[in-house]
PDB file of C-alpha atoms in Angstrom:
ATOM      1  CA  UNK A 470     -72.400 -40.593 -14.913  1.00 45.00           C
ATOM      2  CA  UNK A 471     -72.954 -37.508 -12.590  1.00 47.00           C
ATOM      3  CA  UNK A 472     -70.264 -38.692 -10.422  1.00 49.00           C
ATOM      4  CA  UNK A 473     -67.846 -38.785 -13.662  1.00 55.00           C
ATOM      5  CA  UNK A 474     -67.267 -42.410 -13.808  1.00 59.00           C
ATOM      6  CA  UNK A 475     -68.435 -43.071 -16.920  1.00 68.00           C
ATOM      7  CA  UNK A 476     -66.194 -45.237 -19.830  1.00 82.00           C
ATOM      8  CA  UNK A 477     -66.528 -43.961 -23.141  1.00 89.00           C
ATOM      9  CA  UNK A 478     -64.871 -46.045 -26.116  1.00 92.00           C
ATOM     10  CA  UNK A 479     -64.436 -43.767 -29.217  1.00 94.00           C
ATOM     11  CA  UNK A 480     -64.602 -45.372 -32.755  1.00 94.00           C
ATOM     12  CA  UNK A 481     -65.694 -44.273 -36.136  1.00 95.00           C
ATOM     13  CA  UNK A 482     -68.919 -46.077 -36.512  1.00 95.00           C
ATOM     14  CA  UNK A 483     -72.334 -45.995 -38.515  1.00 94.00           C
ATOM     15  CA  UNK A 484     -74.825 -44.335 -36.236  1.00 95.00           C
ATOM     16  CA  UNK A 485     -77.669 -45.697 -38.222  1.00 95.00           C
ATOM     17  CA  UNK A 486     -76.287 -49.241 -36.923  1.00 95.00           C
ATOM     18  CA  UNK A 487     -77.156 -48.073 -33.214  1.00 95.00           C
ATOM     19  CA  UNK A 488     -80.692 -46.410 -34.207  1.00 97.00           C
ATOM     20  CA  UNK A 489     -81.669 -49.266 -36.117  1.00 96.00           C
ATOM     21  CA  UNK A 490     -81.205 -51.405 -33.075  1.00 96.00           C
ATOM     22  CA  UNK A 491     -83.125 -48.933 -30.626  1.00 96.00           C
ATOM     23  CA  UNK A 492     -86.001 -48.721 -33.223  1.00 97.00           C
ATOM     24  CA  UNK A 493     -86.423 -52.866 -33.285  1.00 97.00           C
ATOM     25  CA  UNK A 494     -86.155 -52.780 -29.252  1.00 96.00           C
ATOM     26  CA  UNK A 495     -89.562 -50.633 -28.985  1.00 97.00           C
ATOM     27  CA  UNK A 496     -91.416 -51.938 -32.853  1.00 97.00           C
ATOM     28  CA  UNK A 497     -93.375 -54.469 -30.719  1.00 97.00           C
ATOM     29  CA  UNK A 498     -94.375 -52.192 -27.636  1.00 97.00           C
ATOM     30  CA  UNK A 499     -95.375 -49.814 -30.058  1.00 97.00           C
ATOM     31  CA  UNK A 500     -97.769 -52.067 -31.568  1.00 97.00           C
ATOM     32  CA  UNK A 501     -99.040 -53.231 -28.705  1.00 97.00           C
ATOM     33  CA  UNK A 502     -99.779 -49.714 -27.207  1.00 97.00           C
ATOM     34  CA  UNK A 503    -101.097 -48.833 -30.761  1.00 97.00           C
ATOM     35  CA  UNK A 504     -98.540 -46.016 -31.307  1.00 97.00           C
ATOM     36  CA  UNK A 505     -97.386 -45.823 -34.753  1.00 97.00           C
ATOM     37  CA  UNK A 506     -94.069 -45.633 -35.269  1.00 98.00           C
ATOM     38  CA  UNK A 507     -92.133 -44.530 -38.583  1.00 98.00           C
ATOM     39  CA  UNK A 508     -88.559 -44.941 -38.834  1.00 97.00           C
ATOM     40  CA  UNK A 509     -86.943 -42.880 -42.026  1.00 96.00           C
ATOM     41  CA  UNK A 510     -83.769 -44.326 -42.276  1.00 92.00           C
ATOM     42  CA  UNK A 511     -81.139 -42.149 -43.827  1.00 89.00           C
ATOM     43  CA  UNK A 512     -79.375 -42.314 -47.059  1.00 89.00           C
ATOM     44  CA  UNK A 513     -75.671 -41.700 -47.437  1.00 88.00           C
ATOM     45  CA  UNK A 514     -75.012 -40.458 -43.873  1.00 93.00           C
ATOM     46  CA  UNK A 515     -71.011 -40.333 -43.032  1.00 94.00           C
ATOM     47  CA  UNK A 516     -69.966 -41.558 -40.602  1.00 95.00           C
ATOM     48  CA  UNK A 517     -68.998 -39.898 -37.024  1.00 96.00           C
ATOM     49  CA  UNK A 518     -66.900 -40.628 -34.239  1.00 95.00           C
ATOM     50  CA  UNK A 519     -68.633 -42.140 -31.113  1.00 95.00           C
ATOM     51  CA  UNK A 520     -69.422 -44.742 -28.452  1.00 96.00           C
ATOM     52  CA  UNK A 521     -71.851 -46.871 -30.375  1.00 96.00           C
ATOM     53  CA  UNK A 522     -73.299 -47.969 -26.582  1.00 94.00           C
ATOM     54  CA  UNK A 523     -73.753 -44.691 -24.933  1.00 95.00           C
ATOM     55  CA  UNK A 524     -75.246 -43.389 -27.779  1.00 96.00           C
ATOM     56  CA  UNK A 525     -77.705 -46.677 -28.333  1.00 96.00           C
ATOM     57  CA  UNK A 526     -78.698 -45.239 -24.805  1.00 93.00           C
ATOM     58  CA  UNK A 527     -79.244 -41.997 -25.691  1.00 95.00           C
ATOM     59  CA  UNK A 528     -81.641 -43.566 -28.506  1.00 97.00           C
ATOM     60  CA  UNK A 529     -83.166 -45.719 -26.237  1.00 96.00           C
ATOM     61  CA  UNK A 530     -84.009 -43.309 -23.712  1.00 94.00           C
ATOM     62  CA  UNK A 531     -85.997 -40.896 -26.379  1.00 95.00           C
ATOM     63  CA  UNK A 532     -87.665 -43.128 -28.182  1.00 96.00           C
ATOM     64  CA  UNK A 533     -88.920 -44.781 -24.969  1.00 95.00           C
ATOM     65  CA  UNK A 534     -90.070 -41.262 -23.623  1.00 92.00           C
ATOM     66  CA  UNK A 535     -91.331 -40.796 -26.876  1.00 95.00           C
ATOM     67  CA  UNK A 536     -93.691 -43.922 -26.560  1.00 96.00           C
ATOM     68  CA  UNK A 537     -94.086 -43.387 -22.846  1.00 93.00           C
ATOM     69  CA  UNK A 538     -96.083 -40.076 -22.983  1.00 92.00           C
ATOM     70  CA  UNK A 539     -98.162 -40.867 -26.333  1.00 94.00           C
ATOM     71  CA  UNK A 540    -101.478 -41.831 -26.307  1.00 93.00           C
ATOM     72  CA  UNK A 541    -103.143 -44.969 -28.120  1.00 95.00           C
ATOM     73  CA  UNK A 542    -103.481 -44.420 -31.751  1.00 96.00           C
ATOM     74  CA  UNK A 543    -100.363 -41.608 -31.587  1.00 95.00           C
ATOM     75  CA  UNK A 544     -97.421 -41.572 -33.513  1.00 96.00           C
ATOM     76  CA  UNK A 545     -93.603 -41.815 -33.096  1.00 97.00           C
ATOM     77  CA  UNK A 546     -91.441 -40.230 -36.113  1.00 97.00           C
ATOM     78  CA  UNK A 547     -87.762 -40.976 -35.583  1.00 98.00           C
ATOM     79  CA  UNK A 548     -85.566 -39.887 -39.236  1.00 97.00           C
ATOM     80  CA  UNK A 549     -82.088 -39.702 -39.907  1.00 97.00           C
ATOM     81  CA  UNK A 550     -80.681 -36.755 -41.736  1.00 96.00           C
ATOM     82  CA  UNK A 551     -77.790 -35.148 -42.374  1.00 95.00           C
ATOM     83  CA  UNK A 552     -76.906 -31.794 -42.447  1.00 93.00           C
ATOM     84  CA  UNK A 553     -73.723 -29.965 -43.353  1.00 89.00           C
ATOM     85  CA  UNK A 554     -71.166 -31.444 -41.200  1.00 94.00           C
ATOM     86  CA  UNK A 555     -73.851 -33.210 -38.452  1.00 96.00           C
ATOM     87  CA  UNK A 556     -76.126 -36.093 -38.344  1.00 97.00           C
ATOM     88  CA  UNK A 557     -78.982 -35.242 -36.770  1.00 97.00           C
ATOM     89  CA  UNK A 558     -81.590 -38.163 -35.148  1.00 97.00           C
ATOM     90  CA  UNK A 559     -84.701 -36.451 -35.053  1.00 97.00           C
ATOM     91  CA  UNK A 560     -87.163 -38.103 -32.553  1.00 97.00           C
ATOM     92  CA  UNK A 561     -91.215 -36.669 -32.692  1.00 96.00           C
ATOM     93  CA  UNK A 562     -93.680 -37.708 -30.964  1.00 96.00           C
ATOM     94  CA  UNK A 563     -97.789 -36.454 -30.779  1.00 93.00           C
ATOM     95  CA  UNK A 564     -97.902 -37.325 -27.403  1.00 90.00           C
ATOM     96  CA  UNK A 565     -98.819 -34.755 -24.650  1.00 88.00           C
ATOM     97  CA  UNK A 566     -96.067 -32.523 -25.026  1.00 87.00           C
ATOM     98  CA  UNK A 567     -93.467 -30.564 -22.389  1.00 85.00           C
ATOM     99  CA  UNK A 568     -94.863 -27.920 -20.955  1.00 82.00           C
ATOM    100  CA  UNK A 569     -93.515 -25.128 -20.866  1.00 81.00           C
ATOM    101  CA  UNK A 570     -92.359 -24.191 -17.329  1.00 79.00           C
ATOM    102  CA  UNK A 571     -90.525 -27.721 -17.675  1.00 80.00           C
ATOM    103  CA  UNK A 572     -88.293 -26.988 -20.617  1.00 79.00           C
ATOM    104  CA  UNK A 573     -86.218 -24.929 -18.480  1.00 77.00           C
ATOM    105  CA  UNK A 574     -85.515 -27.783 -16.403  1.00 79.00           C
ATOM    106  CA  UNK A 575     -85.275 -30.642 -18.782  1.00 81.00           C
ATOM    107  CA  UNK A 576     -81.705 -31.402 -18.789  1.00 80.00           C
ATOM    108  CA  UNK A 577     -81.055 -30.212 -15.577  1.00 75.00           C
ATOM    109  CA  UNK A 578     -80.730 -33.378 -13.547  1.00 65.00           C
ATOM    110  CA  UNK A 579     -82.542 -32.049 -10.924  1.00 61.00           C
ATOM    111  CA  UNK A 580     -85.408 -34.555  -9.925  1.00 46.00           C
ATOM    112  CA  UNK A 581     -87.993 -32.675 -11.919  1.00 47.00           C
ATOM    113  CA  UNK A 582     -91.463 -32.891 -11.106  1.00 43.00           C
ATOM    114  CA  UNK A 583     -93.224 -35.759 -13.286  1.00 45.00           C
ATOM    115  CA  UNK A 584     -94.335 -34.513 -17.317  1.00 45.00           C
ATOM    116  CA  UNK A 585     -98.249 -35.291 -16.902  1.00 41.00           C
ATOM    117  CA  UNK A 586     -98.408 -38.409 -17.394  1.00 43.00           C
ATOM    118  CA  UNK A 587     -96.334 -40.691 -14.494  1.00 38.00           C
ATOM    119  CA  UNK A 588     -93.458 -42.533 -15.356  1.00 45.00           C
ATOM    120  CA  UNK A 589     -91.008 -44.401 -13.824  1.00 47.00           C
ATOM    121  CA  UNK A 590     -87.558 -43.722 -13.454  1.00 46.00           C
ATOM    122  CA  UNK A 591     -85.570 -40.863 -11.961  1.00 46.00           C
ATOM    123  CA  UNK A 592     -86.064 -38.558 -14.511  1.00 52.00           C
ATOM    124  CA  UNK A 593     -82.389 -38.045 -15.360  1.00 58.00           C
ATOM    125  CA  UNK A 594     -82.735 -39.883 -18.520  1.00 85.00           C
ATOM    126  CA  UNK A 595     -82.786 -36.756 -20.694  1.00 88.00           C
ATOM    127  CA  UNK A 596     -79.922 -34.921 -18.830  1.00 88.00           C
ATOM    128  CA  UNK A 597     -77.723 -38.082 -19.301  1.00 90.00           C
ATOM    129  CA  UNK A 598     -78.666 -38.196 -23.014  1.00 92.00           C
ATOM    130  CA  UNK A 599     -77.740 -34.467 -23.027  1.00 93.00           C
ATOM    131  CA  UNK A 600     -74.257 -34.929 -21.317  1.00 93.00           C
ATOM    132  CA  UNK A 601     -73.398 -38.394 -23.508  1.00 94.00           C
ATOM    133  CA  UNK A 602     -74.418 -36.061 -26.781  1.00 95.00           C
ATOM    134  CA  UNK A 603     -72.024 -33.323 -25.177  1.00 95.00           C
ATOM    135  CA  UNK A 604     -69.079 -35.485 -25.063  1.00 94.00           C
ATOM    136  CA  UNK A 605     -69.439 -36.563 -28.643  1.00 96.00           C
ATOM    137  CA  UNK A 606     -69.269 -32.862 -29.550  1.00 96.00           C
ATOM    138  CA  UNK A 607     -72.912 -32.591 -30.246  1.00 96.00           C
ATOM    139  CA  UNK A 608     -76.038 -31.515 -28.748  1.00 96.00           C
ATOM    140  CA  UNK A 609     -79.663 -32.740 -27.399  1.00 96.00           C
ATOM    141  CA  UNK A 610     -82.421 -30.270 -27.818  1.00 94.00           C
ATOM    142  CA  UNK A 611     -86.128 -30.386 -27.145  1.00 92.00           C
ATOM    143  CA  UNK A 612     -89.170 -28.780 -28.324  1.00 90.00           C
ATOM    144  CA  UNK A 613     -92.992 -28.885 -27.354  1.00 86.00           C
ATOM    145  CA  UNK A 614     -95.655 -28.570 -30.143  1.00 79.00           C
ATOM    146  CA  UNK A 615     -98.373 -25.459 -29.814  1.00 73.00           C
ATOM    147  CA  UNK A 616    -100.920 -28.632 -29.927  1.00 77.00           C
ATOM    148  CA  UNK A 617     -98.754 -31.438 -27.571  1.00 84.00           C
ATOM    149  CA  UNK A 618     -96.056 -33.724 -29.112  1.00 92.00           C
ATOM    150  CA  UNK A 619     -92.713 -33.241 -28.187  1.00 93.00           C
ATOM    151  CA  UNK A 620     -89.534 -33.332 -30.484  1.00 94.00           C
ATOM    152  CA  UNK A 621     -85.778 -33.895 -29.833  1.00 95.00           C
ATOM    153  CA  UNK A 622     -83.451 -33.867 -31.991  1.00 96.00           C
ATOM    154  CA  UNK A 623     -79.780 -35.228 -31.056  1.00 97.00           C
ATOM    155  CA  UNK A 624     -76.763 -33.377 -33.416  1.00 97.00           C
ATOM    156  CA  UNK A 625     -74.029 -35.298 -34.184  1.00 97.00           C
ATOM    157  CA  UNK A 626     -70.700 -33.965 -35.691  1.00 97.00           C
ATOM    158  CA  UNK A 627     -69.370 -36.249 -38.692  1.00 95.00           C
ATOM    159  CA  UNK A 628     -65.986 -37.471 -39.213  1.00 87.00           C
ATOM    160  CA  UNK A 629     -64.163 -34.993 -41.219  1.00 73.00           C
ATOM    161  CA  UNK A 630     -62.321 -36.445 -43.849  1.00 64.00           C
ATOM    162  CA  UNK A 631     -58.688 -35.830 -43.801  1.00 59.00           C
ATOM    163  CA  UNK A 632     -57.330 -34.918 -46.986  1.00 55.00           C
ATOM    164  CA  UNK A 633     -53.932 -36.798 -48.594  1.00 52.00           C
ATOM    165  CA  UNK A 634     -51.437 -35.057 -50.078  1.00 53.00           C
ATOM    166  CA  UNK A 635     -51.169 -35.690 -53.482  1.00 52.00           C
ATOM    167  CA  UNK A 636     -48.120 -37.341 -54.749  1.00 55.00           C
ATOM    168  CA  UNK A 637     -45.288 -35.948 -57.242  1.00 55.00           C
ATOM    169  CA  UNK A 638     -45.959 -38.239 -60.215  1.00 52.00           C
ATOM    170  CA  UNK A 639     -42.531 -38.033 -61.925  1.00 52.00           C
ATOM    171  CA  UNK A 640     -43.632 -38.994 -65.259  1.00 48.00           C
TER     172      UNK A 640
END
């Protein structure tokens, strides 16, 4: 992706289709890490226009964060909303937090220094999730809690309806 090689296939598409899937991937590592985790499915969300893999991986690569820096008997909160003319994935977590010298740096792609607790991977998870929300006209943000617990929140635009002219009814 950072060298710009990345295929994107646009389609209009059901986003709760692609969380759904990322929230079954991680129900039974949850359990067995004994991290709750909720899943609110929305009601009545319209649809947008988007890559229903890349942004299964930008799903996949919260919630999995999400998990990764919670503690036994923490929780996971991952709701679907919409809101004016976005759907918005909101993805909490009561887990240790970002601190905050690290926000800055979050979706950098710089090879950050590790969040507390080690993890594996390169740590460009986050900025990729940030660029793949980018180029569906939406945005990635982050917050820390006061008291630890982290939450992102990925902003979707939704498909605008176009409008049809109405016809001349001759009659």
């Amino acid at each position: 992706m950072q060298g710009g090689h990345m295929t994107m296939r646009f389609g209009r598409m059901d986003v709760l289709a692609e969380l759904e899937e990322a929230v079954v991937l991680f129900r039974e590592r949850a359990k067995r890490e004994d991290i709750d985790l909720v899943y609110i499915e929305g009601e009545n969300l319209s649809p947008i226009t988007g890559d229903k893999d890349r942004l299964k991986q930008v799903f996949i690569n919260i919630i999995d964060n999400a998990i990764k820096y919670s503690n036994a008997g923490g929780r996971v909160r991952i709701e679907a909303v919409q809101m004016g003319g976005n759907v918005q994935i909101v993805i909490s977590d009561s887990g240790v937090g970002i601190p905050e010298d690290r926000m800055a740096t979050l979706f950098s792609g710089d090879a950050p220094e590790e969040i507390p607790r080690p993890g594996e991977g390169s740590g460009l998870g986050l900025y990729n999730a940030q660029r793949i929300a980018a180029l569906h006209g939406g945005v990635l943000v982050a917050q820390s809690g006061q008291d630890g617990g982290a939450c992102l929140v990925v902003s979707l635009p939704i498909v605008v309806p176009t409008s049809v002219p109405a016809r001349n009814n001759p009659g």
